[in-house]
PDB file of C-alpha atoms (C1' of nucleotides) in Angstrom:
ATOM      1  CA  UNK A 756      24.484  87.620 -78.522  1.00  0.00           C
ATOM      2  CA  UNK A 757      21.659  86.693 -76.128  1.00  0.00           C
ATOM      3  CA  UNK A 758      20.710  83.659 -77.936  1.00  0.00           C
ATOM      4  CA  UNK A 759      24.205  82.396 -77.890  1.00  0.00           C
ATOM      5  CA  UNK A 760      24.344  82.654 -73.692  1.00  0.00           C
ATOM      6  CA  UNK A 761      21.202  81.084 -74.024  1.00  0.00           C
ATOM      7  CA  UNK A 762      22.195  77.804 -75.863  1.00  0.00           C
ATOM      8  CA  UNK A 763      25.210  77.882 -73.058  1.00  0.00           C
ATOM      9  CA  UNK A 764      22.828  78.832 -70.409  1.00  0.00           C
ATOM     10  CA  UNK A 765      21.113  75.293 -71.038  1.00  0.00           C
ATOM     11  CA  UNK A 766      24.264  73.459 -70.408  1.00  0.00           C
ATOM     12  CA  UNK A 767      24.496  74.791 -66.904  1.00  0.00           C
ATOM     13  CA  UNK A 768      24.479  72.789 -63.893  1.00  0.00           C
ATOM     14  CA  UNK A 769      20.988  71.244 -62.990  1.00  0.00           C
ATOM     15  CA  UNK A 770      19.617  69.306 -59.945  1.00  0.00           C
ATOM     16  CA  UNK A 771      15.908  68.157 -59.453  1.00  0.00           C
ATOM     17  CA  UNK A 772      13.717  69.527 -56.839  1.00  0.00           C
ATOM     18  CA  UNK A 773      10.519  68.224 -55.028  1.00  0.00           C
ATOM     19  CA  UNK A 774       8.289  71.299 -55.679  1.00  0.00           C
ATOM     20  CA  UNK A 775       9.946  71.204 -59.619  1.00  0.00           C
ATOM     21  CA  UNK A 776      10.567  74.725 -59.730  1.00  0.00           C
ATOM     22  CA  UNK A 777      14.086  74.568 -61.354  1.00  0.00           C
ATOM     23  CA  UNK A 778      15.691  71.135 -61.790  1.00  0.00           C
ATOM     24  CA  UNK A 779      13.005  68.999 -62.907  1.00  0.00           C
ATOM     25  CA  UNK A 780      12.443  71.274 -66.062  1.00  0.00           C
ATOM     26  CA  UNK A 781      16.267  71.582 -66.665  1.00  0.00           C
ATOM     27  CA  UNK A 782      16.512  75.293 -65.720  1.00  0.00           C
ATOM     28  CA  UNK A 783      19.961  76.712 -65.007  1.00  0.00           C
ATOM     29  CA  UNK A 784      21.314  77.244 -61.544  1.00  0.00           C
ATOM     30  CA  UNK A 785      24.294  79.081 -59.869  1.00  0.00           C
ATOM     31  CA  UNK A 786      25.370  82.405 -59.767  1.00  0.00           C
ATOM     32  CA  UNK A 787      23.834  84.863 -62.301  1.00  0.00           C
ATOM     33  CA  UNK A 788      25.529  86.139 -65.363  1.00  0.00           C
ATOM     34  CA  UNK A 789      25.642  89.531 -65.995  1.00  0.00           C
ATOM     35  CA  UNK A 790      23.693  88.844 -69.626  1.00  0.00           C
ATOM     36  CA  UNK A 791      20.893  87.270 -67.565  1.00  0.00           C
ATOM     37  CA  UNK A 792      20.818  90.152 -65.493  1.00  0.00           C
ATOM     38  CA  UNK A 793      20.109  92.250 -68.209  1.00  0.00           C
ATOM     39  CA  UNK A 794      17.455  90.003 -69.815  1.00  0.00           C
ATOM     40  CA  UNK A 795      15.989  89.820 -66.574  1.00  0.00           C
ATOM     41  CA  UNK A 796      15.710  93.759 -66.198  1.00  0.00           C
ATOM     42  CA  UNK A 797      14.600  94.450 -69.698  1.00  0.00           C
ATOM     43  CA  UNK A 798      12.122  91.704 -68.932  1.00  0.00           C
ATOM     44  CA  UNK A 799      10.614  93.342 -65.734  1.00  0.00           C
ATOM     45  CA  UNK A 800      11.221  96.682 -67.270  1.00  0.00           C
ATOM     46  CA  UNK A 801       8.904  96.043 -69.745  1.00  0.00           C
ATOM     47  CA  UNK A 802       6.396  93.996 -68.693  1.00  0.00           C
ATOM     48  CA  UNK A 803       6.122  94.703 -65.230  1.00  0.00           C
ATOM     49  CA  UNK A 804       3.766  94.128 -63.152  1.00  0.00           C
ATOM     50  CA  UNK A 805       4.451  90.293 -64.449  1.00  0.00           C
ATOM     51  CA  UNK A 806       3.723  86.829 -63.320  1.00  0.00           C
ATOM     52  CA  UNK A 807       6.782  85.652 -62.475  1.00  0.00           C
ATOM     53  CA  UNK A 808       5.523  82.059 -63.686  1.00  0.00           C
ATOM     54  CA  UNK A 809       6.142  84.030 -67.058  1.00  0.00           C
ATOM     55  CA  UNK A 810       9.198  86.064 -66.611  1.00  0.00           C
ATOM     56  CA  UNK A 811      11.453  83.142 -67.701  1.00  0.00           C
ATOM     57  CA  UNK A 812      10.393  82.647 -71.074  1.00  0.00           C
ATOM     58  CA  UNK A 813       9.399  86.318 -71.312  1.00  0.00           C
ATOM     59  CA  UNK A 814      12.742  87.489 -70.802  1.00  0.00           C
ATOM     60  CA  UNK A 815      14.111  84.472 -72.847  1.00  0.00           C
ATOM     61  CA  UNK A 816      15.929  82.942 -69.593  1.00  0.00           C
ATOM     62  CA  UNK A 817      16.873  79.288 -68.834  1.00  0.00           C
ATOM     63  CA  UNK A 818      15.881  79.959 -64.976  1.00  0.00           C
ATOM     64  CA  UNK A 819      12.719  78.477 -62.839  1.00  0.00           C
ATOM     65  CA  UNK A 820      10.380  81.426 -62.062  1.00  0.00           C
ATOM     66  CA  UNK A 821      11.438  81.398 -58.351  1.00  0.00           C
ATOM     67  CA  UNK A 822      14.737  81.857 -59.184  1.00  0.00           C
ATOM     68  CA  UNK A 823      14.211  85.150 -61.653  1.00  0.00           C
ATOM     69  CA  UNK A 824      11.756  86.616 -58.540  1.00  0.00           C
ATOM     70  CA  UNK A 825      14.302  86.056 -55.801  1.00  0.00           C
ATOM     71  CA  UNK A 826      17.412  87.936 -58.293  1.00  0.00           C
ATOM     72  CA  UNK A 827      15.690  90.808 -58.623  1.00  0.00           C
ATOM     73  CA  UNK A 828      13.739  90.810 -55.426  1.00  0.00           C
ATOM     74  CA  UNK A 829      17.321  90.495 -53.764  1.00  0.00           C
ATOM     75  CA  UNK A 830      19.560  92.298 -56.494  1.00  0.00           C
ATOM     76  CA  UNK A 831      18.196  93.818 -59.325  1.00  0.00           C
ATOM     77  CA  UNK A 832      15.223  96.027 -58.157  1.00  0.00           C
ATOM     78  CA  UNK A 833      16.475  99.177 -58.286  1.00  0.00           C
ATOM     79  CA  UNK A 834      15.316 100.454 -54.747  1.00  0.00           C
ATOM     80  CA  UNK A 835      17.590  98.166 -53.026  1.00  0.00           C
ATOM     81  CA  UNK A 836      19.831  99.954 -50.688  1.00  0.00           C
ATOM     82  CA  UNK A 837      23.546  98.990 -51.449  1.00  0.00           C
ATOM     83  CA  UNK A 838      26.568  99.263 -48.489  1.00  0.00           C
ATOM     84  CA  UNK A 839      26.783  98.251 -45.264  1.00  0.00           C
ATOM     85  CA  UNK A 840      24.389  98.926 -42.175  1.00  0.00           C
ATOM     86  CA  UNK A 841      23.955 102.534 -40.683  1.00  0.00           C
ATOM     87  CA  UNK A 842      23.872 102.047 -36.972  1.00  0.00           C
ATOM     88  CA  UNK A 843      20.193 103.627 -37.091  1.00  0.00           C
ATOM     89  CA  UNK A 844      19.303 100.612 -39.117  1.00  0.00           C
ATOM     90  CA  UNK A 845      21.344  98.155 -36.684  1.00  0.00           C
ATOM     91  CA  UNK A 846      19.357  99.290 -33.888  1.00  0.00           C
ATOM     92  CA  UNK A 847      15.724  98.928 -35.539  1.00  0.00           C
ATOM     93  CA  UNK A 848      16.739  95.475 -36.805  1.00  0.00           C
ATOM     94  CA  UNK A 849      17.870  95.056 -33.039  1.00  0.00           C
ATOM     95  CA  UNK A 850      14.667  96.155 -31.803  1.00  0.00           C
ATOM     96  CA  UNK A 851      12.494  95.048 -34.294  1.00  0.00           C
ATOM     97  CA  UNK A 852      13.775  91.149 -34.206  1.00  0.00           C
ATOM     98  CA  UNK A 853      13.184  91.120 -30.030  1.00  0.00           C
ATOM     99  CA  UNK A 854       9.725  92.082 -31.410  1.00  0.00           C
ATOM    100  CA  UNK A 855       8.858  90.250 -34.231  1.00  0.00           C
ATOM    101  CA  UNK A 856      11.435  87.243 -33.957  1.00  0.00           C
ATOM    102  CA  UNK A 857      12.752  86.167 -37.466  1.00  0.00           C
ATOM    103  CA  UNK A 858      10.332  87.554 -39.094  1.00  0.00           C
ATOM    104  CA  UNK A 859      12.801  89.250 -42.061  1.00  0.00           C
ATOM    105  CA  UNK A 860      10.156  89.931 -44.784  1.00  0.00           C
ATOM    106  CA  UNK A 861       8.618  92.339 -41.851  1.00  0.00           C
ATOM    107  CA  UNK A 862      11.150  93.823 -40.508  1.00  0.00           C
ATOM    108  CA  UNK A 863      12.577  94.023 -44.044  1.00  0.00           C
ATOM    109  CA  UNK A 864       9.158  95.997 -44.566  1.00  0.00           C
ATOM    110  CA  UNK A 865      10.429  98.852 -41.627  1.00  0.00           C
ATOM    111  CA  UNK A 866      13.665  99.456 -43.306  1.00  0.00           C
ATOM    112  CA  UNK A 867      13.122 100.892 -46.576  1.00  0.00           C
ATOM    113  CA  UNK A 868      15.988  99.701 -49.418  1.00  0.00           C
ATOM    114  CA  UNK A 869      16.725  96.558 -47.768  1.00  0.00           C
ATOM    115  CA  UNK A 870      15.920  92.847 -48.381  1.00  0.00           C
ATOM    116  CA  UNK A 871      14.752  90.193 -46.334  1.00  0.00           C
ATOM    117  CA  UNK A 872      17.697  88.274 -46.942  1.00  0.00           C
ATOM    118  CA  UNK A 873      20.276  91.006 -46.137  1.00  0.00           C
ATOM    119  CA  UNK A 874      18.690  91.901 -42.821  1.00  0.00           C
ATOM    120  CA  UNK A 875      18.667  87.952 -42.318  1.00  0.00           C
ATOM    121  CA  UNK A 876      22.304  87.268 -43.610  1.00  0.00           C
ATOM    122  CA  UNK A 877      23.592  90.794 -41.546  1.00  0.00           C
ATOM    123  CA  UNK A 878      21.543  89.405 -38.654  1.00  0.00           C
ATOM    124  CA  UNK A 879      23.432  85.442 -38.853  1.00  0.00           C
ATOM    125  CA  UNK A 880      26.403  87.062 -39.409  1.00  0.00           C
ATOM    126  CA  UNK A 881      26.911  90.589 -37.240  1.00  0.00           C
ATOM    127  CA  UNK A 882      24.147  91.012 -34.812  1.00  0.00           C
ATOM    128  CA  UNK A 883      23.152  87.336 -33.314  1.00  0.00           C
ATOM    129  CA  UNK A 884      26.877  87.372 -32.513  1.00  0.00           C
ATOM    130  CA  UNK A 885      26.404  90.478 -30.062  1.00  0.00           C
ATOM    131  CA  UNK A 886      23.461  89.206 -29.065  1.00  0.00           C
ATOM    132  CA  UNK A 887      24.945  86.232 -27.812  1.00  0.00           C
ATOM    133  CA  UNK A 888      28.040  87.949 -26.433  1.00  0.00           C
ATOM    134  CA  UNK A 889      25.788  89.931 -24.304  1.00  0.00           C
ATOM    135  CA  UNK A 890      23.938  87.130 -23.383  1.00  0.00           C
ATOM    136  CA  UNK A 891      26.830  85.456 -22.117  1.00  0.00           C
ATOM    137  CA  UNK A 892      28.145  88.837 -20.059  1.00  0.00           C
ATOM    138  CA  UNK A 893      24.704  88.690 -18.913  1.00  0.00           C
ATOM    139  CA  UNK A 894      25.158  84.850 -17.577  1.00  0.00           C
ATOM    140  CA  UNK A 895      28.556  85.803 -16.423  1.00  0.00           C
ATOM    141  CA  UNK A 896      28.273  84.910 -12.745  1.00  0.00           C
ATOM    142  CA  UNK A 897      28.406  88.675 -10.964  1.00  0.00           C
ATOM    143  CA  UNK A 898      29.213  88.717  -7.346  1.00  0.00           C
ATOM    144  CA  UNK A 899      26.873  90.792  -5.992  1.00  0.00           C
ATOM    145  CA  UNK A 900      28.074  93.903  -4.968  1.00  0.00           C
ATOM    146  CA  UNK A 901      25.953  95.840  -1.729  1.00  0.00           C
ATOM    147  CA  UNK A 902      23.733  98.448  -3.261  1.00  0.00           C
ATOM    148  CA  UNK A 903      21.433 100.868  -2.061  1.00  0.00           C
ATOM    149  CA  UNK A 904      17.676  99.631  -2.131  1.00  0.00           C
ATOM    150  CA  UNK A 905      14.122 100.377  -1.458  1.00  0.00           C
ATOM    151  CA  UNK A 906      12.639  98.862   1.411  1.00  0.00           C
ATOM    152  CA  UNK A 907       9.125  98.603  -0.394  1.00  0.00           C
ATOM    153  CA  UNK A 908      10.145  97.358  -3.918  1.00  0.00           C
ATOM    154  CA  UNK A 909       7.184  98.544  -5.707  1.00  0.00           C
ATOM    155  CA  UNK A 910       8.805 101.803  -5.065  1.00  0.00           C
ATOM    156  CA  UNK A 911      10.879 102.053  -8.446  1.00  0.00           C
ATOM    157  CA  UNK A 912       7.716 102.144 -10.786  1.00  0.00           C
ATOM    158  CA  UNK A 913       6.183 104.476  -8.036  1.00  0.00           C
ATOM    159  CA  UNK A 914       8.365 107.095  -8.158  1.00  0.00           C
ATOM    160  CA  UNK A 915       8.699 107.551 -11.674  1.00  0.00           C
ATOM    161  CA  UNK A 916       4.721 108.697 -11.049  1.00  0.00           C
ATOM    162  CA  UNK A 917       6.180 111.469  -8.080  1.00  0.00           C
ATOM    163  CA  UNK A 918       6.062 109.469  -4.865  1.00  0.00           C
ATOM    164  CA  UNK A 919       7.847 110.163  -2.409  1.00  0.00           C
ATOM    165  CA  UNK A 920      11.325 107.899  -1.607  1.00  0.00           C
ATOM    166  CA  UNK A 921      11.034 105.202   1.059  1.00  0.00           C
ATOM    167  CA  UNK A 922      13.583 103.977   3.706  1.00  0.00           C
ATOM    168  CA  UNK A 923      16.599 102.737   1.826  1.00  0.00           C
ATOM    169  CA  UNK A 924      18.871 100.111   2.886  1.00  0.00           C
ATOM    170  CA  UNK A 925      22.570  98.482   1.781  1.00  0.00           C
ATOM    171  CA  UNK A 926      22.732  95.393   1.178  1.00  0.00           C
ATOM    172  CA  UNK A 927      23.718  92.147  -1.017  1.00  0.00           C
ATOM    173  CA  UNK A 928      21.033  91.289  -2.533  1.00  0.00           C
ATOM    174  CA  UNK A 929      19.894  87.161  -1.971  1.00  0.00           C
ATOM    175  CA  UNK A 930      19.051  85.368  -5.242  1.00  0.00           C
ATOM    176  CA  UNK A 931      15.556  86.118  -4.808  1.00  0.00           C
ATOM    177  CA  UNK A 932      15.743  89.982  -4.571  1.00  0.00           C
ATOM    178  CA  UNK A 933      18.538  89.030  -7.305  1.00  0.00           C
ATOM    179  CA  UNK A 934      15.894  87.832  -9.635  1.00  0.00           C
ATOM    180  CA  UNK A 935      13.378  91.351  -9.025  1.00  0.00           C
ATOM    181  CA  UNK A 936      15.980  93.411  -9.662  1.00  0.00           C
ATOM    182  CA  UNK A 937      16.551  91.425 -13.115  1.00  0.00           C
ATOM    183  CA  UNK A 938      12.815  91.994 -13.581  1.00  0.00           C
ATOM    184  CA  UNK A 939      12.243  95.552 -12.187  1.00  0.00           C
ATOM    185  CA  UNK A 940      15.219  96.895 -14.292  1.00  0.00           C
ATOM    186  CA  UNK A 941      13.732  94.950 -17.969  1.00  0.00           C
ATOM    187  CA  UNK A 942      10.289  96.206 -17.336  1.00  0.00           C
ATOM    188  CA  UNK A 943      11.964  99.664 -16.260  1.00  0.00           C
ATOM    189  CA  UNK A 944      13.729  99.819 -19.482  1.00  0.00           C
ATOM    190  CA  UNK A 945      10.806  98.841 -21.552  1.00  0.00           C
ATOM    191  CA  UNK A 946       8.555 101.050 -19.899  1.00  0.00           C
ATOM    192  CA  UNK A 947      10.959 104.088 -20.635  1.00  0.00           C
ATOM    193  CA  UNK A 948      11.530 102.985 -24.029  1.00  0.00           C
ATOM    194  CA  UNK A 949      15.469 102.854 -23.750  1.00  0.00           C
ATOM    195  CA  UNK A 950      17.357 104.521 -25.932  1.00  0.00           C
ATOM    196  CA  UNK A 951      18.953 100.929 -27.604  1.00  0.00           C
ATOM    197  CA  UNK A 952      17.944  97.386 -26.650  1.00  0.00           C
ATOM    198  CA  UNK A 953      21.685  97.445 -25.688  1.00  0.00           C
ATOM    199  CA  UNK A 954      21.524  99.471 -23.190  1.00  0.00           C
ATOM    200  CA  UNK A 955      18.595  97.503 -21.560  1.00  0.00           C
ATOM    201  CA  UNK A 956      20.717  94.236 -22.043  1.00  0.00           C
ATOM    202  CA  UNK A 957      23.513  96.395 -19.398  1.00  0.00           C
ATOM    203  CA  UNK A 958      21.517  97.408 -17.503  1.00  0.00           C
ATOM    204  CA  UNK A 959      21.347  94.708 -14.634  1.00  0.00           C
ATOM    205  CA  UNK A 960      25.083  94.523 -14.467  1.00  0.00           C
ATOM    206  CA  UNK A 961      25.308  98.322 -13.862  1.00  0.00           C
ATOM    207  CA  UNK A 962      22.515  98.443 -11.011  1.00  0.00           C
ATOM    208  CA  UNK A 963      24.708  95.663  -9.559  1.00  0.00           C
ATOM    209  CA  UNK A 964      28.209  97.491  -9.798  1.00  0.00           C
ATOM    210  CA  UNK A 965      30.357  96.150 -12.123  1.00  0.00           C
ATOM    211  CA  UNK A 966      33.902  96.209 -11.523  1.00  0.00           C
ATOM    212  CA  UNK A 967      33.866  96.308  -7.463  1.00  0.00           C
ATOM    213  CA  UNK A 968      32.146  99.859  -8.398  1.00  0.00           C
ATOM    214  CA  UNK A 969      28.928 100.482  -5.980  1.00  0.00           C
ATOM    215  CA  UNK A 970      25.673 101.891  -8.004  1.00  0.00           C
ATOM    216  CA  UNK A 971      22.695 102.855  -5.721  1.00  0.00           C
ATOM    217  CA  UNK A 972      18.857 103.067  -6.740  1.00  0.00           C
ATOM    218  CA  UNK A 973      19.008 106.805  -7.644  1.00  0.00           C
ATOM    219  CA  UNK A 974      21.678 106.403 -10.237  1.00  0.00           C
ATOM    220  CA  UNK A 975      19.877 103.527 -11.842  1.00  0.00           C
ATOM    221  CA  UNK A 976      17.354 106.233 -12.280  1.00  0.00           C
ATOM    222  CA  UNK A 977      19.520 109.073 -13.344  1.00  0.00           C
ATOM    223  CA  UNK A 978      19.620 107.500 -16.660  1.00  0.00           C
ATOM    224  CA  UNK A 979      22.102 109.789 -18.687  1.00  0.00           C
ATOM    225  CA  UNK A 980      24.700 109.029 -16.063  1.00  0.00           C
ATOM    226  CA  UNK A 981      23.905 105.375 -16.191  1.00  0.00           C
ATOM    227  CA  UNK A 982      23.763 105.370 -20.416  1.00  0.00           C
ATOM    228  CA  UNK A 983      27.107 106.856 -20.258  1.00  0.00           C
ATOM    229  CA  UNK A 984      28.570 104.448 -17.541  1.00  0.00           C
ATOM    230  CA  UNK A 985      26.839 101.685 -19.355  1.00  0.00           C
ATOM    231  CA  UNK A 986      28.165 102.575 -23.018  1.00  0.00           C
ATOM    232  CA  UNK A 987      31.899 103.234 -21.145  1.00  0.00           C
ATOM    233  CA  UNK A 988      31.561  99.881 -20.077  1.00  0.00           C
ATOM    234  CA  UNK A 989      30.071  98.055 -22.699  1.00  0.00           C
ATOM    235  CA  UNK A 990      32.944  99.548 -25.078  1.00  0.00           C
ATOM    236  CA  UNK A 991      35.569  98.595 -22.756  1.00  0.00           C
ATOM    237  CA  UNK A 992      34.115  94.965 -22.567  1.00  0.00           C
ATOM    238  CA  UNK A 993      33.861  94.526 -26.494  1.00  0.00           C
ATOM    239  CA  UNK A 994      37.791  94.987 -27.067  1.00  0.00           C
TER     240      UNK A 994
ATOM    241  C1'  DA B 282      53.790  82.158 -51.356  1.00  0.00           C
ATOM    242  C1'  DA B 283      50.848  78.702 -49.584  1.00  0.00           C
ATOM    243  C1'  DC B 284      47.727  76.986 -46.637  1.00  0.00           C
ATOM    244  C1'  DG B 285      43.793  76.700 -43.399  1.00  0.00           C
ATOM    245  C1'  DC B 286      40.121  78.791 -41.200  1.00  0.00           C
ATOM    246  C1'  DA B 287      36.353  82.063 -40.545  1.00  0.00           C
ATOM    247  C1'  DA B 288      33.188  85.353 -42.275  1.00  0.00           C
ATOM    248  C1'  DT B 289      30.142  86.845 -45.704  1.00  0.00           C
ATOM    249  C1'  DC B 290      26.375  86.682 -48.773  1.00  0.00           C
ATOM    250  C1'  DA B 291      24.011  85.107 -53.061  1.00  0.00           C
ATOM    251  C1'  DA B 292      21.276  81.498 -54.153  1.00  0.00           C
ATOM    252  C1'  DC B 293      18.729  77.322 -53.353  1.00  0.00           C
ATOM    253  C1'  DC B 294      15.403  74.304 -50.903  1.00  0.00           C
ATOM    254  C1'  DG B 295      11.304  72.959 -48.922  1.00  0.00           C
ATOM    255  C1'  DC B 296       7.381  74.366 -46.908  1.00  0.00           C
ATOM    256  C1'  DC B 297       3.236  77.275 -46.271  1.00  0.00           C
ATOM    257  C1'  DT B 298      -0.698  80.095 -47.656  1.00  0.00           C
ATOM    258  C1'  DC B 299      -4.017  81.533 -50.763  1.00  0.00           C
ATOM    259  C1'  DA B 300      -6.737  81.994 -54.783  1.00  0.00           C
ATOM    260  C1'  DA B 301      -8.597  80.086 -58.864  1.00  0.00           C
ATOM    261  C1'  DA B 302     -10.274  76.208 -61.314  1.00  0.00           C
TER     262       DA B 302
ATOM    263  C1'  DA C 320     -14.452  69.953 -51.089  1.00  0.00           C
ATOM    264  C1'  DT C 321     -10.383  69.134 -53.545  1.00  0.00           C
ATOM    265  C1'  DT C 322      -6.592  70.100 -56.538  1.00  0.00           C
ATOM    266  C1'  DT C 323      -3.259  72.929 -58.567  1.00  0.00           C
ATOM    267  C1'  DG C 324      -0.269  76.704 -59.413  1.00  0.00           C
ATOM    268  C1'  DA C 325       1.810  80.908 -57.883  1.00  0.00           C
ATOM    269  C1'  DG C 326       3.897  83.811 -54.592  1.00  0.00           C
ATOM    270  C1'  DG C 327       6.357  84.239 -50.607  1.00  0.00           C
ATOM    271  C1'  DC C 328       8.880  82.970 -46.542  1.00  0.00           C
ATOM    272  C1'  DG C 329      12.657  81.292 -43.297  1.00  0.00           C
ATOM    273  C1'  DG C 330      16.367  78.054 -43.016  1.00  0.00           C
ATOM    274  C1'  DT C 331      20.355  76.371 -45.053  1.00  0.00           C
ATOM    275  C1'  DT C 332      24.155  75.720 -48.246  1.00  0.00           C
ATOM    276  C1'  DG C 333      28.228  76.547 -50.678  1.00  0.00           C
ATOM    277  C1'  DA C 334      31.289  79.629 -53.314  1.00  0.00           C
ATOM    278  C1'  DT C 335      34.026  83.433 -52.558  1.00  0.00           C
ATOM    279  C1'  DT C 336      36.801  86.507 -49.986  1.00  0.00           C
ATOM    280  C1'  DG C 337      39.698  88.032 -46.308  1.00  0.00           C
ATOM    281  C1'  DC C 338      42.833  87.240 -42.783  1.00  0.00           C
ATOM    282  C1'  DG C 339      46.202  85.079 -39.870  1.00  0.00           C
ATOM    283  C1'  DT C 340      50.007  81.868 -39.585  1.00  0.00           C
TER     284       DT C 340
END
DNA sequence: AACGCAATCAACCGCCTCAAA
DNA sequence: ATTTGAGGCGGTTGATTGCGT
């Protein structure tokens, strides 16, 4: 049975490569078979740990060595985490790409069960989609709105340490106290280690008011009343 | 039912790094 | 010091699927 999918095996589609790790020798390309699948299991199965340079003719399959590693790195290995995305494991990809970048083999490496390429294909296809939405709501021109602010603006990081409030004013802000606030509230949400990257991504729009509404200093820092305004908000915006 | 378009995801490609010869 | 082969990575492609018209 095997060596008859083998001798058809051959006749698949072939293409040649510069580093001639499947074409050049004639190995087979294209979706996998369920036979090679098994040979390719019973193969790692048994030998493993393997080179992978030697899992092709060890497991009697017509495919370049790369191509054997990446199907069972991707598909096969048992430990691979099947379904879609818990919204734990959205967040930490979140998180974990404004850290790393596209770095998928690492952040791969902080979510146990799931590939490289599934983090990378749910990121291309789910989450750099958000991203970009909320980039653009961020870019979305916001008429600034007359808010309650410190006088002294080192005052925000201050009184996170107990100090005591300064004079407060209302005011629209110009473009350049528009541009502190954008600073003061990203380093206030990294420094309090937000709940969600999300969250930090709203939170300029909500110190500024959104919707006519007025916000003032305090409730920027009465963060489970902003969260909640923020995630009200953020819903509303994604229908 | 048929078509076109968009989304998804498995697989490929080309490059890089590293170790062994 | 150089070459070569293997492993691994991120970017990209293309087949498939789902959905709207």
């Amino acid at each position: 049975m095997f060596q008859t999918f083998i001798a058809s095996a051959i006749t698949g589609s072939t293409s040649p490569t510069r580093d001639g790790s499947s074409g050049s020798t004639g190995a087979r390309k294209g979706q996998w078979s369920k036979e090679e699948d098994t040979l390719l299991r019973k193969c790692i199965n048994q030998y493993s740990p393997v080179k992978w340079s030697r899992v092709p003719k060890l497991a009697g399959l017509n495919r370049c060595r790369k191509s054997c590693r990446l199907r069972w790195v991707n598909y096969l290995d048992p430990s691979i985490k099947r379904g879609s995305f818990s919204e734990d494991e959205e967040d930490l990809i979140i998180r974990l790409h404004k850290l790393l970048g596209n770095r998928w083999s690492l952040i791969a490496g902080r979510l146990p069960g799931r590939t490289a390429n599934d983090i990378k294909n749910y990121w291309n296809s789910h989450l750099s989609k958000r991203k970009l939405n909320v980039e653009r709501r961020i870019l979305k021109p916001i008429r600034p709105q007359p808010v309650t602010l410190p006088q002294n603006w080192s005052w925000l990081t201050m009184k996170k340490q107990g100090e005591a409030e300064p004079k407060m004013e209302t005011k629209v802000p110009d473009e350049e106290e528009h541009d502190q606030w954008l600073m003061m509230i990203n380093d206030y949400n990294l420094n309090d280690q937000m709940a969600s990257n999300q969250h930090a991504d709203f939170g300029f729009e909500c110190a500024y008011g959104v919707g006519g509404e007025e916000s003032t200093v305090d409730a920027i820092l009465q963060w489970d009343g902003l969260l909640s305004d923020i995630r009200l908000w953020s819903d509303s915006e994604v229908e």
